[in-house]
XYZ file of C-alpha atoms in Angstrom:
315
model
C -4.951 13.667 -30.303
C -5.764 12.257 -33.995
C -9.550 11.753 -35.244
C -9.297 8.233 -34.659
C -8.614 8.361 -31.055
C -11.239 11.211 -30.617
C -13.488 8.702 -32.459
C -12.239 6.076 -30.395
C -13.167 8.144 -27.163
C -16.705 8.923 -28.064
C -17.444 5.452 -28.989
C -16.100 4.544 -25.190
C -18.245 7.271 -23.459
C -21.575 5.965 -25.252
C -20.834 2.519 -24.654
C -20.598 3.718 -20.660
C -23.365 5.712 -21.299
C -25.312 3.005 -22.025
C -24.865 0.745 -18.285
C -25.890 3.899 -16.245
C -29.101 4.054 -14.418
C -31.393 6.302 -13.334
C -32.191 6.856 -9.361
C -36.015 7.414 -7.794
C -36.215 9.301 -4.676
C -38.946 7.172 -2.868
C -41.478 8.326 0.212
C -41.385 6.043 3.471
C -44.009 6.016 4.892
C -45.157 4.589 9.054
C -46.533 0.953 9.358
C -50.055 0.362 9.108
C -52.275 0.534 12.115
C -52.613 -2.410 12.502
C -49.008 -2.644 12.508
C -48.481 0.039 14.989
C -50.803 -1.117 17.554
C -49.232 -4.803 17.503
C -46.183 -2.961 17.815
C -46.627 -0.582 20.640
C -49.834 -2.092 22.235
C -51.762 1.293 22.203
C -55.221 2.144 20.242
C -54.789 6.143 20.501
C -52.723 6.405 17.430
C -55.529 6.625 15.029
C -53.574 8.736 12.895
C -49.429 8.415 11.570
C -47.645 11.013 10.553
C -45.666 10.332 7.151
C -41.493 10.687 8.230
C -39.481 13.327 6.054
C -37.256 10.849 5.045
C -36.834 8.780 1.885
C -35.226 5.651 -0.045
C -33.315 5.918 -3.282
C -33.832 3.091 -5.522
C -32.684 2.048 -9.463
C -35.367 2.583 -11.436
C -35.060 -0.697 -12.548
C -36.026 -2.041 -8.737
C -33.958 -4.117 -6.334
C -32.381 -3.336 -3.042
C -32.648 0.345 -1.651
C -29.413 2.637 -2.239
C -29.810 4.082 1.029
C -31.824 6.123 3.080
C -31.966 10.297 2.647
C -33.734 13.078 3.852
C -36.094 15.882 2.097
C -33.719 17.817 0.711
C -31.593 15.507 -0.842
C -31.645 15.558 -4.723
C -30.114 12.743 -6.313
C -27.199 13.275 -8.841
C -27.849 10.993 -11.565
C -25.521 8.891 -12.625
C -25.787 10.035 -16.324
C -25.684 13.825 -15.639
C -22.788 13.667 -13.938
C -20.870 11.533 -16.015
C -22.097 14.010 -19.038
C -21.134 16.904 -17.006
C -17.357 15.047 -16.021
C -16.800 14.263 -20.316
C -18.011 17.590 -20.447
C -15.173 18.762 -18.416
C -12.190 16.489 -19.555
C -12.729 17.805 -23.176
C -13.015 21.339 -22.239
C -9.653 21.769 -20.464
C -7.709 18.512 -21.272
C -6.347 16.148 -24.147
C -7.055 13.019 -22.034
C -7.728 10.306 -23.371
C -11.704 9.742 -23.353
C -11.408 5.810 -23.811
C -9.290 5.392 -20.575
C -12.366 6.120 -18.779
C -14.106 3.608 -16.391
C -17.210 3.082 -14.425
C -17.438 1.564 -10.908
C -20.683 0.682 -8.905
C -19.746 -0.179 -5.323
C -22.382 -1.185 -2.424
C -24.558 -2.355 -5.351
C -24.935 0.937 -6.910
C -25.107 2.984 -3.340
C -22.047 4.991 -4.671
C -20.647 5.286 -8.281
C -17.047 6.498 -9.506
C -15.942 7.326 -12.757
C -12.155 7.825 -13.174
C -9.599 8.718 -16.256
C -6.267 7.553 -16.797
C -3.640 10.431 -16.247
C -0.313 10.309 -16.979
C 1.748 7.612 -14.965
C 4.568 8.504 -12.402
C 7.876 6.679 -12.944
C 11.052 6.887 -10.764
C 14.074 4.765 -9.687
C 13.434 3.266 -6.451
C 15.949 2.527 -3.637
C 17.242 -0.651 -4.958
C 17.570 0.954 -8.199
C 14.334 -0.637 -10.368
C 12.552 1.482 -12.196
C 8.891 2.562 -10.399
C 6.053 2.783 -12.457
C 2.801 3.632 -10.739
C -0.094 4.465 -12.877
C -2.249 7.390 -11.901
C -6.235 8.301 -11.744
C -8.484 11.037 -11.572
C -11.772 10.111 -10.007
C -14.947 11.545 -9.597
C -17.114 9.877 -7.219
C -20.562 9.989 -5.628
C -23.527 8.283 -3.587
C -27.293 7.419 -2.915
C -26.632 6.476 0.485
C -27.558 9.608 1.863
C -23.705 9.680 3.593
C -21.673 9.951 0.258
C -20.687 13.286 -0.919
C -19.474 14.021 -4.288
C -15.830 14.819 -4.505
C -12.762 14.075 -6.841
C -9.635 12.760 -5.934
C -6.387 10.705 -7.212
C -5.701 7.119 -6.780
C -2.478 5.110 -8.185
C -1.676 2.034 -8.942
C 1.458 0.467 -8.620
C 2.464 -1.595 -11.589
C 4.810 -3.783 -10.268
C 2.705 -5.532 -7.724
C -0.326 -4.033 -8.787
C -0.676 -2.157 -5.080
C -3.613 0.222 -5.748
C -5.097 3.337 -3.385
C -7.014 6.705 -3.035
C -4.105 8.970 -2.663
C -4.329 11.187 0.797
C -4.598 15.061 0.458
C -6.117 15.123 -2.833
C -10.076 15.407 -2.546
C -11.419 18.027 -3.604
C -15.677 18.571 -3.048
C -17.978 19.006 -5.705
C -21.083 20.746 -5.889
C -23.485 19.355 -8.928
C -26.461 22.086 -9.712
C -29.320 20.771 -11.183
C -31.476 24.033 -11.530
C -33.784 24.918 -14.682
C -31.394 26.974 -16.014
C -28.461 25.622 -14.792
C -28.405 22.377 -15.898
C -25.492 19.788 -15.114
C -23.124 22.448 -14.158
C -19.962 21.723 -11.836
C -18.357 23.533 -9.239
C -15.449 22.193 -7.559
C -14.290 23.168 -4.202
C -10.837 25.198 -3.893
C -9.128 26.495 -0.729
C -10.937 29.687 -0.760
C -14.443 29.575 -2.662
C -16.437 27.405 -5.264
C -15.297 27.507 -8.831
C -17.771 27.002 -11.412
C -16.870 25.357 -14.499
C -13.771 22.844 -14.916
C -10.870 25.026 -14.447
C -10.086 23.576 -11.098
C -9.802 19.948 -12.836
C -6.452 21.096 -14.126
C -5.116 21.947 -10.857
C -6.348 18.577 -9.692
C -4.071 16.792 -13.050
C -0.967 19.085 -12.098
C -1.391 17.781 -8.299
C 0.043 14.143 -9.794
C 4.018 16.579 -9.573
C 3.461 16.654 -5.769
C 1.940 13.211 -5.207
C 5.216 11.885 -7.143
C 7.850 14.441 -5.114
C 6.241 12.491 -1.817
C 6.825 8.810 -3.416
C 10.316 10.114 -4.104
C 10.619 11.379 -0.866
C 8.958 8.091 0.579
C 11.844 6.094 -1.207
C 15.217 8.500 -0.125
C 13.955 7.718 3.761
C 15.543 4.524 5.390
C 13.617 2.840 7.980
C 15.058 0.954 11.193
C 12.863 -2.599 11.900
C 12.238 -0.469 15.041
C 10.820 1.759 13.170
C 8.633 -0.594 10.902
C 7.346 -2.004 14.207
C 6.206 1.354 15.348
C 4.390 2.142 11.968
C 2.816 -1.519 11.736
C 1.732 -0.680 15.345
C -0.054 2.534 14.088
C -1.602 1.446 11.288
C -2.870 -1.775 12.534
C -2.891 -1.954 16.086
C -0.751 -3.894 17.253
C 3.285 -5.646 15.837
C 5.776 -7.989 16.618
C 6.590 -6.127 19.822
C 3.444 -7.603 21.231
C 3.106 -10.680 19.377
C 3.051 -13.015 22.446
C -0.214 -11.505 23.736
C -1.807 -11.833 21.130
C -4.235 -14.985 20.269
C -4.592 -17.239 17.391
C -6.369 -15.101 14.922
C -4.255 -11.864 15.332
C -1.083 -13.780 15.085
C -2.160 -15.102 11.884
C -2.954 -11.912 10.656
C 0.186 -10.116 12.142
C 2.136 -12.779 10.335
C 0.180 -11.864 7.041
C 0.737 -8.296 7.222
C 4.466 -8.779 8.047
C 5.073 -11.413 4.704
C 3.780 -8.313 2.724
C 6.300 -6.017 4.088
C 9.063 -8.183 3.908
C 8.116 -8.959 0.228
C 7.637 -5.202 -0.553
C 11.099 -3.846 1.151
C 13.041 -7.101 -0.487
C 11.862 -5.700 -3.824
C 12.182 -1.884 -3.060
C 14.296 -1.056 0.134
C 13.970 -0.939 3.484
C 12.481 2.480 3.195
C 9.380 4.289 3.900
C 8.757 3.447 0.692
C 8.745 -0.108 1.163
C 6.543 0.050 4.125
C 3.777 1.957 2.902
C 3.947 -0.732 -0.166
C 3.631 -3.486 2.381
C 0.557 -2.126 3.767
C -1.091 -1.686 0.519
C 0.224 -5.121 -0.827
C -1.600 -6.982 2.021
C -4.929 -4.823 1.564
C -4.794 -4.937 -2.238
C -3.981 -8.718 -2.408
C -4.400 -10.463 1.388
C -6.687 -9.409 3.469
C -9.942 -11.400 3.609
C -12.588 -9.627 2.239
C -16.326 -10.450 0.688
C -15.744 -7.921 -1.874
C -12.523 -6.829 -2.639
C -13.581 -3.432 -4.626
C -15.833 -2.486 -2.260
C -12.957 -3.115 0.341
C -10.504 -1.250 -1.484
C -12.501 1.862 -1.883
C -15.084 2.195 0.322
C -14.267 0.164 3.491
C -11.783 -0.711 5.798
C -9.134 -1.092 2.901
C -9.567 2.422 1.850
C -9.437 3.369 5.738
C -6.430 1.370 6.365
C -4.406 3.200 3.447
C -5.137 6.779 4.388
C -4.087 5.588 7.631
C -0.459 4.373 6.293
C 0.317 7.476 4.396
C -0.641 9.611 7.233
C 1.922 8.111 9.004
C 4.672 7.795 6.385
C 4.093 11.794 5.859
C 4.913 11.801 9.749
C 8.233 10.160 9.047
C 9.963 11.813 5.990
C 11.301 15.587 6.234
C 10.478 17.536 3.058
């Protein structure tokens, strides 16, 4: 990497640096007496016990993150994405200006992810398969979020994006007085301090594109896509005339993606897992389609679809 892309990098990271925020751990504490009495129509509770349990808020104010108990430290936002540059620069030539900064739920959990390098492979129908790749380091003030990396890909030609199943790995962030900012990420055995394990994480992208490949050599029957529609979203064509209005619609939603993905990449299990991801990606109705896609039913409904493609392929 030349000085003007390392240049290029840094100016990136401070620019991010600059839209973080900073989190306050706030006290609840019981309504007042008053409060109580109206509530519960008793005048022996003269005296109310404080809860030992919290709200996190943006310093700046607004809406609470969420709702955590005693010993919940927040990670903030800025130490962790120090700590993540930190690690990209110790053990990788990554490019620092790929980097990009998500807040989802308002700012309830926050993901930083890198570009890494993209997967390409000729796909059934012989096109050429580009789908760009992501590391991500995620966490939360919502008192259910814990912090963890993972991969997600994107799919270039129809811009199908998800969080890749298999490949999250828990972090631990210490924020001790002499241990300041440090992180250890989970392996299969014990903690690792440091950043070492981030590498294994990068070289993970070989396996994610052997299954993609092995996705696209596996032919599916339209028996076959029934059963996996049927197990991903509950129900398929097989039932279709017990169903009412609105899950007709929806089953006839779900199928246009499939039959749009398999015309364009084989009636495969690769094509069906792409139908699944083109109708949450691009169809499904949604308030928030980010939020959707990675923290809600989106992100559920994708794990569930290559949990079930695994199923069908033989390694």
């Amino acid at each position: 990497m030349n000085t003007e892309q390392i240049t290029k990098g840094l100016q990136h990271v401070a620019n991010i640096e600059k839209q973080l925020f900073d989190v306050a751990k706030v006290p609840l504490y019981p309504p007042t007496l008053d409060a109580f009495k109206e509530t519960f129509g008793t005048k022996d509770a003269e005296q109310l016990g404080r809860p030992d349990y919290f709200a996190t808020y943006k310093t700046t104010g607004g809406s609470p993150l969420g709702t955590i108990g005693k010993d919940f430290t927040p990670t903030q936002p800025r130490e962790l994405f120090s700590s993540f540059v930190e690690c990209l620069s110790d053990v990788s030539e990554l490019d620092l200006s790929t980097i990009q900064y998500r807040e989802l739920k308002g700012g309830a959990k926050v993901q930083f992810t890198v570009k890494l390098p993209s997967i390409s492979f000729k796909n059934a129908m012989k096109v050429g398969d580009e789908v760009a790749t992501n590391l991500v380091i995620q966490t939360g003030y919502d008192g259910l979020t814990k912090t963890t990396f993972n991969l997600e890909t994107l799919r270039l030609i129809c811009t199908n994006g998800m969080t890749v199943r298999g490949t999250e790995a828990g972090v631990s962030f210490k924020n001790t007085k002499h241990n300041v900012g440090k992180l250890s990420i989970a392996t299969d055995t014990a903690w690792v301090a440091g950043c070492e394990q981030i590498i294994k994480m990068i070289d993970q992208t070989q396996s994610v594109k052997k299954a993609f490949q092995l996705f696209d050599k596996t032919e599916v029957t339209r028996k076959e896509v029934d059963a996996y529609v049927k197990k991903v979203f509950g129900y398929s064509n097989t039932e279709r005339a017990e169903l009412g209005k609105v899950k007709t619609e929806r089953l006839d939603q779900i199928m246009a993606s499939f039959d749009l993905e398999m015309s364009r990449t084989g009636n495969t299990v690769w094509g069906m897992l792409n139908g699944v991801t083109h109708f949450t990606n691009h169809i499904a109705e949604t308030d928030n389609r980010e939020d959707y896609m990675l923290t809600g039913a989106g992100l559920l409904t994708n794990d569930k679809a290559q949990k079930f493609a695994l199923e069908l392929v033989k390694p």
